[in-house]
């Protein structure tokens, strides 16, 4: 597993370097097909191995590789690359924490929010938005929490993300401490956090 993730990283570095060579957009056009194929392979790799426990090295190399393509998506004109990268980011967010850990998911969530503006929104979220709004409560995985108590949340099944919920100070301390070693799940209803669960190992 480690060697495959390292290969993704090596190949990604080479492809992005080729796409951003002196010739600019012409080079991107030449390498775009290879990049899109590689990104599709990365998505399939995650889906096929979601029951596998990835080592810290494998997780870091894979996410660092995604970072190559995120950077390319933000500086290049090729929207197909951004869309394919966005899909890999979503797939990564949907993985269990044994595949992509809290630290890596926080980075993926940051990229999700950056890329969503480039690709013009999340089509899956748009399709399911009406259904989600009708539900009395929604479960989220907590990816992180900032100093003001705002939660970085993600739905593992869909990759949908939110940063609009805030908790009180006592809950802030509880969640912050729990995130060091455990998975934390919150349940929201409307604009409120109605339940907080710390998953035992």
mmCIF file with all atom_site columns, C-alpha atoms in Angstrom:
data_model
loop_
_atom_site.group_PDB
_atom_site.id
_atom_site.type_symbol
_atom_site.label_atom_id
_atom_site.label_alt_id
_atom_site.label_comp_id
_atom_site.label_asym_id
_atom_site.label_entity_id
_atom_site.label_seq_id
_atom_site.pdbx_PDB_ins_code
_atom_site.Cartn_x
_atom_site.Cartn_y
_atom_site.Cartn_z
_atom_site.occupancy
_atom_site.B_iso_or_equiv
_atom_site.pdbx_formal_charge
_atom_site.auth_seq_id
_atom_site.auth_comp_id
_atom_site.auth_asym_id
_atom_site.auth_atom_id
_atom_site.pdbx_PDB_model_num
ATOM 1   C CA . UNK A 1 1   ? 0.000   0.000  0.000   1.00 0.00 ? 1   UNK A CA 1
ATOM 2   C CA . UNK A 1 2   ? 2.808   2.393  0.881   1.00 0.00 ? 2   UNK A CA 1
ATOM 3   C CA . UNK A 1 3   ? 4.598   1.752  -2.404  1.00 0.00 ? 3   UNK A CA 1
ATOM 4   C CA . UNK A 1 4   ? 1.436   2.396  -4.453  1.00 0.00 ? 4   UNK A CA 1
ATOM 5   C CA . UNK A 1 5   ? 0.784   5.688  -2.691  1.00 0.00 ? 5   UNK A CA 1
ATOM 6   C CA . UNK A 1 6   ? 4.416   6.707  -3.172  1.00 0.00 ? 6   UNK A CA 1
ATOM 7   C CA . UNK A 1 7   ? 4.049   5.900  -6.879  1.00 0.00 ? 7   UNK A CA 1
ATOM 8   C CA . UNK A 1 8   ? 0.928   8.078  -7.074  1.00 0.00 ? 8   UNK A CA 1
ATOM 9   C CA . UNK A 1 9   ? 2.981   10.869 -5.509  1.00 0.00 ? 9   UNK A CA 1
ATOM 10  C CA . UNK A 1 10  ? 5.922   10.393 -7.890  1.00 0.00 ? 10  UNK A CA 1
ATOM 11  C CA . UNK A 1 11  ? 3.693   10.184 -10.962 1.00 0.00 ? 11  UNK A CA 1
ATOM 12  C CA . UNK A 1 12  ? 1.652   13.191 -9.859  1.00 0.00 ? 12  UNK A CA 1
ATOM 13  C CA . UNK A 1 13  ? 4.745   15.292 -9.378  1.00 0.00 ? 13  UNK A CA 1
ATOM 14  C CA . UNK A 1 14  ? 5.991   14.371 -12.852 1.00 0.00 ? 14  UNK A CA 1
ATOM 15  C CA . UNK A 1 15  ? 2.635   14.975 -14.561 1.00 0.00 ? 15  UNK A CA 1
ATOM 16  C CA . UNK A 1 16  ? 2.097   18.349 -12.919 1.00 0.00 ? 16  UNK A CA 1
ATOM 17  C CA . UNK A 1 17  ? 5.659   19.389 -13.754 1.00 0.00 ? 17  UNK A CA 1
ATOM 18  C CA . UNK A 1 18  ? 5.033   18.461 -17.389 1.00 0.00 ? 18  UNK A CA 1
ATOM 19  C CA . UNK A 1 19  ? 1.722   20.331 -17.448 1.00 0.00 ? 19  UNK A CA 1
ATOM 20  C CA . UNK A 1 20  ? 3.252   23.510 -16.038 1.00 0.00 ? 20  UNK A CA 1
ATOM 21  C CA . UNK A 1 21  ? 6.346   23.582 -18.240 1.00 0.00 ? 21  UNK A CA 1
ATOM 22  C CA . UNK A 1 22  ? 7.277   26.662 -20.247 1.00 0.00 ? 22  UNK A CA 1
ATOM 23  C CA . UNK A 1 23  ? 4.781   26.047 -23.034 1.00 0.00 ? 23  UNK A CA 1
ATOM 24  C CA . UNK A 1 24  ? 1.897   26.537 -20.598 1.00 0.00 ? 24  UNK A CA 1
ATOM 25  C CA . UNK A 1 25  ? -1.555  25.688 -21.909 1.00 0.00 ? 25  UNK A CA 1
ATOM 26  C CA . UNK A 1 26  ? -0.178  23.709 -24.834 1.00 0.00 ? 26  UNK A CA 1
ATOM 27  C CA . UNK A 1 27  ? 1.635   21.408 -22.433 1.00 0.00 ? 27  UNK A CA 1
ATOM 28  C CA . UNK A 1 28  ? -1.481  21.071 -20.295 1.00 0.00 ? 28  UNK A CA 1
ATOM 29  C CA . UNK A 1 29  ? -3.447  19.977 -23.344 1.00 0.00 ? 29  UNK A CA 1
ATOM 30  C CA . UNK A 1 30  ? -0.838  17.313 -24.062 1.00 0.00 ? 30  UNK A CA 1
ATOM 31  C CA . UNK A 1 31  ? -0.786  15.929 -20.525 1.00 0.00 ? 31  UNK A CA 1
ATOM 32  C CA . UNK A 1 32  ? -4.427  16.464 -19.547 1.00 0.00 ? 32  UNK A CA 1
ATOM 33  C CA . UNK A 1 33  ? -5.523  13.030 -20.751 1.00 0.00 ? 33  UNK A CA 1
ATOM 34  C CA . UNK A 1 34  ? -2.849  11.329 -18.662 1.00 0.00 ? 34  UNK A CA 1
ATOM 35  C CA . UNK A 1 35  ? -3.728  13.444 -15.629 1.00 0.00 ? 35  UNK A CA 1
ATOM 36  C CA . UNK A 1 36  ? -7.445  12.661 -15.902 1.00 0.00 ? 36  UNK A CA 1
ATOM 37  C CA . UNK A 1 37  ? -6.676  8.950  -16.218 1.00 0.00 ? 37  UNK A CA 1
ATOM 38  C CA . UNK A 1 38  ? -4.426  9.108  -13.152 1.00 0.00 ? 38  UNK A CA 1
ATOM 39  C CA . UNK A 1 39  ? -7.083  10.929 -11.115 1.00 0.00 ? 39  UNK A CA 1
ATOM 40  C CA . UNK A 1 40  ? -9.707  8.333  -12.060 1.00 0.00 ? 40  UNK A CA 1
ATOM 41  C CA . UNK A 1 41  ? -7.273  5.609  -10.999 1.00 0.00 ? 41  UNK A CA 1
ATOM 42  C CA . UNK A 1 42  ? -6.804  7.351  -7.647  1.00 0.00 ? 42  UNK A CA 1
ATOM 43  C CA . UNK A 1 43  ? -10.568 7.480  -7.063  1.00 0.00 ? 43  UNK A CA 1
ATOM 44  C CA . UNK A 1 44  ? -10.934 3.782  -7.870  1.00 0.00 ? 44  UNK A CA 1
ATOM 45  C CA . UNK A 1 45  ? -7.964  2.971  -5.638  1.00 0.00 ? 45  UNK A CA 1
ATOM 46  C CA . UNK A 1 46  ? -9.669  4.614  -2.660  1.00 0.00 ? 46  UNK A CA 1
ATOM 47  C CA . UNK A 1 47  ? -12.995 2.930  -3.318  1.00 0.00 ? 47  UNK A CA 1
ATOM 48  C CA . UNK A 1 48  ? -11.439 -0.520 -3.691  1.00 0.00 ? 48  UNK A CA 1
ATOM 49  C CA . UNK A 1 49  ? -9.337  -0.191 -0.544  1.00 0.00 ? 49  UNK A CA 1
ATOM 50  C CA . UNK A 1 50  ? -11.721 1.562  1.826   1.00 0.00 ? 50  UNK A CA 1
ATOM 51  C CA . UNK A 1 51  ? -11.726 -1.445 4.163   1.00 0.00 ? 51  UNK A CA 1
ATOM 52  C CA . UNK A 1 52  ? -7.917  -1.398 4.372   1.00 0.00 ? 52  UNK A CA 1
ATOM 53  C CA . UNK A 1 53  ? -5.980  0.374  7.115   1.00 0.00 ? 53  UNK A CA 1
ATOM 54  C CA . UNK A 1 54  ? -3.548  2.789  5.469   1.00 0.00 ? 54  UNK A CA 1
ATOM 55  C CA . UNK A 1 55  ? -0.284  3.557  7.232   1.00 0.00 ? 55  UNK A CA 1
ATOM 56  C CA . UNK A 1 56  ? 0.512   7.160  8.141   1.00 0.00 ? 56  UNK A CA 1
ATOM 57  C CA . UNK A 1 57  ? 3.045   7.206  5.302   1.00 0.00 ? 57  UNK A CA 1
ATOM 58  C CA . UNK A 1 58  ? 0.516   5.958  2.749   1.00 0.00 ? 58  UNK A CA 1
ATOM 59  C CA . UNK A 1 59  ? -2.091  8.492  3.893   1.00 0.00 ? 59  UNK A CA 1
ATOM 60  C CA . UNK A 1 60  ? 0.351   11.381 3.757   1.00 0.00 ? 60  UNK A CA 1
ATOM 61  C CA . UNK A 1 61  ? 1.778   10.482 0.351   1.00 0.00 ? 61  UNK A CA 1
ATOM 62  C CA . UNK A 1 62  ? -1.680  10.045 -1.152  1.00 0.00 ? 62  UNK A CA 1
ATOM 63  C CA . UNK A 1 63  ? -2.959  13.360 0.184   1.00 0.00 ? 63  UNK A CA 1
ATOM 64  C CA . UNK A 1 64  ? 0.258   15.138 -0.808  1.00 0.00 ? 64  UNK A CA 1
ATOM 65  C CA . UNK A 1 65  ? -0.282  13.746 -4.302  1.00 0.00 ? 65  UNK A CA 1
ATOM 66  C CA . UNK A 1 66  ? -3.808  15.187 -4.361  1.00 0.00 ? 66  UNK A CA 1
ATOM 67  C CA . UNK A 1 67  ? -2.215  18.484 -3.378  1.00 0.00 ? 67  UNK A CA 1
ATOM 68  C CA . UNK A 1 68  ? -0.192  18.482 -6.622  1.00 0.00 ? 68  UNK A CA 1
ATOM 69  C CA . UNK A 1 69  ? -3.409  18.367 -8.631  1.00 0.00 ? 69  UNK A CA 1
ATOM 70  C CA . UNK A 1 70  ? -5.189  20.911 -6.434  1.00 0.00 ? 70  UNK A CA 1
ATOM 71  C CA . UNK A 1 71  ? -2.382  23.392 -7.086  1.00 0.00 ? 71  UNK A CA 1
ATOM 72  C CA . UNK A 1 72  ? -2.583  22.678 -10.812 1.00 0.00 ? 72  UNK A CA 1
ATOM 73  C CA . UNK A 1 73  ? -6.374  23.089 -10.772 1.00 0.00 ? 73  UNK A CA 1
ATOM 74  C CA . UNK A 1 74  ? -6.068  26.536 -9.216  1.00 0.00 ? 74  UNK A CA 1
ATOM 75  C CA . UNK A 1 75  ? -3.502  27.833 -11.689 1.00 0.00 ? 75  UNK A CA 1
ATOM 76  C CA . UNK A 1 76  ? -4.498  26.100 -14.923 1.00 0.00 ? 76  UNK A CA 1
ATOM 77  C CA . UNK A 1 77  ? -7.347  26.778 -17.312 1.00 0.00 ? 77  UNK A CA 1
ATOM 78  C CA . UNK A 1 78  ? -8.235  23.106 -17.686 1.00 0.00 ? 78  UNK A CA 1
ATOM 79  C CA . UNK A 1 79  ? -11.534 22.737 -15.843 1.00 0.00 ? 79  UNK A CA 1
ATOM 80  C CA . UNK A 1 80  ? -11.711 18.957 -16.464 1.00 0.00 ? 80  UNK A CA 1
ATOM 81  C CA . UNK A 1 81  ? -8.614  18.588 -14.272 1.00 0.00 ? 81  UNK A CA 1
ATOM 82  C CA . UNK A 1 82  ? -10.253 20.638 -11.517 1.00 0.00 ? 82  UNK A CA 1
ATOM 83  C CA . UNK A 1 83  ? -13.431 18.550 -11.722 1.00 0.00 ? 83  UNK A CA 1
ATOM 84  C CA . UNK A 1 84  ? -11.518 15.259 -11.585 1.00 0.00 ? 84  UNK A CA 1
ATOM 85  C CA . UNK A 1 85  ? -9.403  16.540 -8.686  1.00 0.00 ? 85  UNK A CA 1
ATOM 86  C CA . UNK A 1 86  ? -12.555 17.675 -6.886  1.00 0.00 ? 86  UNK A CA 1
ATOM 87  C CA . UNK A 1 87  ? -13.941 14.141 -7.203  1.00 0.00 ? 87  UNK A CA 1
ATOM 88  C CA . UNK A 1 88  ? -10.798 12.626 -5.662  1.00 0.00 ? 88  UNK A CA 1
ATOM 89  C CA . UNK A 1 89  ? -11.015 15.140 -2.805  1.00 0.00 ? 89  UNK A CA 1
ATOM 90  C CA . UNK A 1 90  ? -14.658 14.160 -2.219  1.00 0.00 ? 90  UNK A CA 1
ATOM 91  C CA . UNK A 1 91  ? -13.780 10.470 -2.337  1.00 0.00 ? 91  UNK A CA 1
ATOM 92  C CA . UNK A 1 92  ? -11.021 11.044 0.202   1.00 0.00 ? 92  UNK A CA 1
ATOM 93  C CA . UNK A 1 93  ? -13.392 12.854 2.547   1.00 0.00 ? 93  UNK A CA 1
ATOM 94  C CA . UNK A 1 94  ? -15.845 9.961  2.284   1.00 0.00 ? 94  UNK A CA 1
ATOM 95  C CA . UNK A 1 95  ? -13.264 7.369  3.319   1.00 0.00 ? 95  UNK A CA 1
ATOM 96  C CA . UNK A 1 96  ? -13.125 5.859  6.829   1.00 0.00 ? 96  UNK A CA 1
ATOM 97  C CA . UNK A 1 97  ? -10.548 7.357  9.174   1.00 0.00 ? 97  UNK A CA 1
ATOM 98  C CA . UNK A 1 98  ? -8.469  4.178  8.772   1.00 0.00 ? 98  UNK A CA 1
ATOM 99  C CA . UNK A 1 99  ? -7.883  5.222  5.164   1.00 0.00 ? 99  UNK A CA 1
ATOM 100 C CA . UNK A 1 100 ? -7.709  9.006  5.526   1.00 0.00 ? 100 UNK A CA 1
ATOM 101 C CA . UNK A 1 101 ? -7.101  10.339 9.024   1.00 0.00 ? 101 UNK A CA 1
ATOM 102 C CA . UNK A 1 102 ? -8.309  13.505 10.728  1.00 0.00 ? 102 UNK A CA 1
ATOM 103 C CA . UNK A 1 103 ? -5.242  15.562 9.836   1.00 0.00 ? 103 UNK A CA 1
ATOM 104 C CA . UNK A 1 104 ? -5.494  14.654 6.160   1.00 0.00 ? 104 UNK A CA 1
ATOM 105 C CA . UNK A 1 105 ? -9.264  15.145 6.058   1.00 0.00 ? 105 UNK A CA 1
ATOM 106 C CA . UNK A 1 106 ? -8.892  18.647 7.414   1.00 0.00 ? 106 UNK A CA 1
ATOM 107 C CA . UNK A 1 107 ? -6.600  19.437 4.488   1.00 0.00 ? 107 UNK A CA 1
ATOM 108 C CA . UNK A 1 108 ? -8.965  17.762 2.020   1.00 0.00 ? 108 UNK A CA 1
ATOM 109 C CA . UNK A 1 109 ? -11.845 19.811 3.421   1.00 0.00 ? 109 UNK A CA 1
ATOM 110 C CA . UNK A 1 110 ? -9.847  22.999 2.837   1.00 0.00 ? 110 UNK A CA 1
ATOM 111 C CA . UNK A 1 111 ? -9.256  21.948 -0.774  1.00 0.00 ? 111 UNK A CA 1
ATOM 112 C CA . UNK A 1 112 ? -12.915 20.990 -1.167  1.00 0.00 ? 112 UNK A CA 1
ATOM 113 C CA . UNK A 1 113 ? -13.929 24.532 -0.268  1.00 0.00 ? 113 UNK A CA 1
ATOM 114 C CA . UNK A 1 114 ? -11.305 26.009 -2.602  1.00 0.00 ? 114 UNK A CA 1
ATOM 115 C CA . UNK A 1 115 ? -12.189 23.816 -5.570  1.00 0.00 ? 115 UNK A CA 1
ATOM 116 C CA . UNK A 1 116 ? -15.957 24.094 -5.263  1.00 0.00 ? 116 UNK A CA 1
ATOM 117 C CA . UNK A 1 117 ? -15.741 27.669 -6.515  1.00 0.00 ? 117 UNK A CA 1
ATOM 118 C CA . UNK A 1 118 ? -13.682 26.593 -9.525  1.00 0.00 ? 118 UNK A CA 1
ATOM 119 C CA . UNK A 1 119 ? -15.961 23.736 -10.575 1.00 0.00 ? 119 UNK A CA 1
ATOM 120 C CA . UNK A 1 120 ? -19.151 25.708 -9.948  1.00 0.00 ? 120 UNK A CA 1
ATOM 121 C CA . UNK A 1 121 ? -20.612 23.742 -7.046  1.00 0.00 ? 121 UNK A CA 1
ATOM 122 C CA . UNK A 1 122 ? -20.964 20.157 -5.942  1.00 0.00 ? 122 UNK A CA 1
ATOM 123 C CA . UNK A 1 123 ? -23.421 18.355 -8.263  1.00 0.00 ? 123 UNK A CA 1
ATOM 124 C CA . UNK A 1 124 ? -24.088 15.640 -5.683  1.00 0.00 ? 124 UNK A CA 1
ATOM 125 C CA . UNK A 1 125 ? -24.927 18.223 -3.048  1.00 0.00 ? 125 UNK A CA 1
ATOM 126 C CA . UNK A 1 126 ? -27.253 20.031 -5.450  1.00 0.00 ? 126 UNK A CA 1
ATOM 127 C CA . UNK A 1 127 ? -29.079 16.792 -6.237  1.00 0.00 ? 127 UNK A CA 1
ATOM 128 C CA . UNK A 1 128 ? -29.537 15.790 -2.603  1.00 0.00 ? 128 UNK A CA 1
ATOM 129 C CA . UNK A 1 129 ? -29.931 19.244 -1.098  1.00 0.00 ? 129 UNK A CA 1
ATOM 130 C CA . UNK A 1 130 ? -33.715 19.104 -1.032  1.00 0.00 ? 130 UNK A CA 1
ATOM 131 C CA . UNK A 1 131 ? -33.742 15.742 0.683   1.00 0.00 ? 131 UNK A CA 1
ATOM 132 C CA . UNK A 1 132 ? -31.166 16.819 3.258   1.00 0.00 ? 132 UNK A CA 1
ATOM 133 C CA . UNK A 1 133 ? -33.185 19.905 4.138   1.00 0.00 ? 133 UNK A CA 1
ATOM 134 C CA . UNK A 1 134 ? -36.236 17.748 4.829   1.00 0.00 ? 134 UNK A CA 1
ATOM 135 C CA . UNK A 1 135 ? -34.440 15.540 7.344   1.00 0.00 ? 135 UNK A CA 1
ATOM 136 C CA . UNK A 1 136 ? -34.997 16.332 11.034  1.00 0.00 ? 136 UNK A CA 1
ATOM 137 C CA . UNK A 1 137 ? -31.348 15.654 11.883  1.00 0.00 ? 137 UNK A CA 1
ATOM 138 C CA . UNK A 1 138 ? -28.037 15.115 10.083  1.00 0.00 ? 138 UNK A CA 1
ATOM 139 C CA . UNK A 1 139 ? -24.950 13.253 11.305  1.00 0.00 ? 139 UNK A CA 1
ATOM 140 C CA . UNK A 1 140 ? -21.516 14.711 10.565  1.00 0.00 ? 140 UNK A CA 1
ATOM 141 C CA . UNK A 1 141 ? -17.948 13.645 11.235  1.00 0.00 ? 141 UNK A CA 1
ATOM 142 C CA . UNK A 1 142 ? -15.942 16.397 12.913  1.00 0.00 ? 142 UNK A CA 1
ATOM 143 C CA . UNK A 1 143 ? -12.777 17.095 10.927  1.00 0.00 ? 143 UNK A CA 1
ATOM 144 C CA . UNK A 1 144 ? -11.585 20.052 12.996  1.00 0.00 ? 144 UNK A CA 1
ATOM 145 C CA . UNK A 1 145 ? -12.559 22.984 15.192  1.00 0.00 ? 145 UNK A CA 1
ATOM 146 C CA . UNK A 1 146 ? -11.235 26.544 15.201  1.00 0.00 ? 146 UNK A CA 1
ATOM 147 C CA . UNK A 1 147 ? -10.536 28.806 18.167  1.00 0.00 ? 147 UNK A CA 1
ATOM 148 C CA . UNK A 1 148 ? -13.990 30.400 17.935  1.00 0.00 ? 148 UNK A CA 1
ATOM 149 C CA . UNK A 1 149 ? -15.715 27.041 18.262  1.00 0.00 ? 149 UNK A CA 1
ATOM 150 C CA . UNK A 1 150 ? -16.734 26.700 14.617  1.00 0.00 ? 150 UNK A CA 1
ATOM 151 C CA . UNK A 1 151 ? -16.706 23.074 13.495  1.00 0.00 ? 151 UNK A CA 1
ATOM 152 C CA . UNK A 1 152 ? -15.314 21.726 10.241  1.00 0.00 ? 152 UNK A CA 1
ATOM 153 C CA . UNK A 1 153 ? -17.817 19.000 9.425   1.00 0.00 ? 153 UNK A CA 1
ATOM 154 C CA . UNK A 1 154 ? -18.076 16.340 6.752   1.00 0.00 ? 154 UNK A CA 1
ATOM 155 C CA . UNK A 1 155 ? -20.610 13.672 5.865   1.00 0.00 ? 155 UNK A CA 1
ATOM 156 C CA . UNK A 1 156 ? -18.559 10.497 5.209   1.00 0.00 ? 156 UNK A CA 1
ATOM 157 C CA . UNK A 1 157 ? -21.034 8.987  2.761   1.00 0.00 ? 157 UNK A CA 1
ATOM 158 C CA . UNK A 1 158 ? -21.456 11.986 0.469   1.00 0.00 ? 158 UNK A CA 1
ATOM 159 C CA . UNK A 1 159 ? -18.399 14.135 1.136   1.00 0.00 ? 159 UNK A CA 1
ATOM 160 C CA . UNK A 1 160 ? -20.661 17.129 1.823   1.00 0.00 ? 160 UNK A CA 1
ATOM 161 C CA . UNK A 1 161 ? -18.898 19.667 4.030   1.00 0.00 ? 161 UNK A CA 1
ATOM 162 C CA . UNK A 1 162 ? -19.997 22.440 6.373   1.00 0.00 ? 162 UNK A CA 1
ATOM 163 C CA . UNK A 1 163 ? -18.286 25.027 8.543   1.00 0.00 ? 163 UNK A CA 1
ATOM 164 C CA . UNK A 1 164 ? -21.375 26.891 9.725   1.00 0.00 ? 164 UNK A CA 1
ATOM 165 C CA . UNK A 1 165 ? -21.980 25.291 13.135  1.00 0.00 ? 165 UNK A CA 1
ATOM 166 C CA . UNK A 1 166 ? -20.539 26.695 16.360  1.00 0.00 ? 166 UNK A CA 1
ATOM 167 C CA . UNK A 1 167 ? -20.400 25.094 19.803  1.00 0.00 ? 167 UNK A CA 1
ATOM 168 C CA . UNK A 1 168 ? -20.171 26.605 23.274  1.00 0.00 ? 168 UNK A CA 1
ATOM 169 C CA . UNK A 1 169 ? -16.887 26.870 25.167  1.00 0.00 ? 169 UNK A CA 1
ATOM 170 C CA . UNK A 1 170 ? -17.332 23.751 27.286  1.00 0.00 ? 170 UNK A CA 1
ATOM 171 C CA . UNK A 1 171 ? -18.160 21.676 24.216  1.00 0.00 ? 171 UNK A CA 1
ATOM 172 C CA . UNK A 1 172 ? -15.253 23.281 22.355  1.00 0.00 ? 172 UNK A CA 1
ATOM 173 C CA . UNK A 1 173 ? -12.781 21.966 24.941  1.00 0.00 ? 173 UNK A CA 1
ATOM 174 C CA . UNK A 1 174 ? -14.372 18.523 24.934  1.00 0.00 ? 174 UNK A CA 1
ATOM 175 C CA . UNK A 1 175 ? -14.275 18.210 21.144  1.00 0.00 ? 175 UNK A CA 1
ATOM 176 C CA . UNK A 1 176 ? -10.782 19.656 20.805  1.00 0.00 ? 176 UNK A CA 1
ATOM 177 C CA . UNK A 1 177 ? -9.381  17.144 23.295  1.00 0.00 ? 177 UNK A CA 1
ATOM 178 C CA . UNK A 1 178 ? -11.320 14.206 21.841  1.00 0.00 ? 178 UNK A CA 1
ATOM 179 C CA . UNK A 1 179 ? -10.102 14.884 18.287  1.00 0.00 ? 179 UNK A CA 1
ATOM 180 C CA . UNK A 1 180 ? -6.536  14.143 19.341  1.00 0.00 ? 180 UNK A CA 1
ATOM 181 C CA . UNK A 1 181 ? -7.264  10.423 19.680  1.00 0.00 ? 181 UNK A CA 1
ATOM 182 C CA . UNK A 1 182 ? -10.853 9.720  18.674  1.00 0.00 ? 182 UNK A CA 1
ATOM 183 C CA . UNK A 1 183 ? -13.436 10.219 15.980  1.00 0.00 ? 183 UNK A CA 1
ATOM 184 C CA . UNK A 1 184 ? -16.115 12.731 16.922  1.00 0.00 ? 184 UNK A CA 1
ATOM 185 C CA . UNK A 1 185 ? -19.617 12.769 15.451  1.00 0.00 ? 185 UNK A CA 1
ATOM 186 C CA . UNK A 1 186 ? -22.163 15.547 15.849  1.00 0.00 ? 186 UNK A CA 1
ATOM 187 C CA . UNK A 1 187 ? -25.849 15.590 15.004  1.00 0.00 ? 187 UNK A CA 1
ATOM 188 C CA . UNK A 1 188 ? -27.364 18.819 13.726  1.00 0.00 ? 188 UNK A CA 1
ATOM 189 C CA . UNK A 1 189 ? -30.963 19.871 13.325  1.00 0.00 ? 189 UNK A CA 1
ATOM 190 C CA . UNK A 1 190 ? -31.639 23.100 11.512  1.00 0.00 ? 190 UNK A CA 1
ATOM 191 C CA . UNK A 1 191 ? -28.975 25.546 12.696  1.00 0.00 ? 191 UNK A CA 1
ATOM 192 C CA . UNK A 1 192 ? -28.263 23.768 15.985  1.00 0.00 ? 192 UNK A CA 1
ATOM 193 C CA . UNK A 1 193 ? -25.895 21.048 17.175  1.00 0.00 ? 193 UNK A CA 1
ATOM 194 C CA . UNK A 1 194 ? -28.166 18.692 19.104  1.00 0.00 ? 194 UNK A CA 1
ATOM 195 C CA . UNK A 1 195 ? -25.791 15.841 19.968  1.00 0.00 ? 195 UNK A CA 1
ATOM 196 C CA . UNK A 1 196 ? -22.049 15.206 20.255  1.00 0.00 ? 196 UNK A CA 1
ATOM 197 C CA . UNK A 1 197 ? -20.615 11.689 20.317  1.00 0.00 ? 197 UNK A CA 1
ATOM 198 C CA . UNK A 1 198 ? -17.025 10.643 20.908  1.00 0.00 ? 198 UNK A CA 1
ATOM 199 C CA . UNK A 1 199 ? -16.336 7.280  19.306  1.00 0.00 ? 199 UNK A CA 1
ATOM 200 C CA . UNK A 1 200 ? -14.346 4.863  21.455  1.00 0.00 ? 200 UNK A CA 1
ATOM 201 C CA . UNK A 1 201 ? -11.418 3.002  19.876  1.00 0.00 ? 201 UNK A CA 1
#
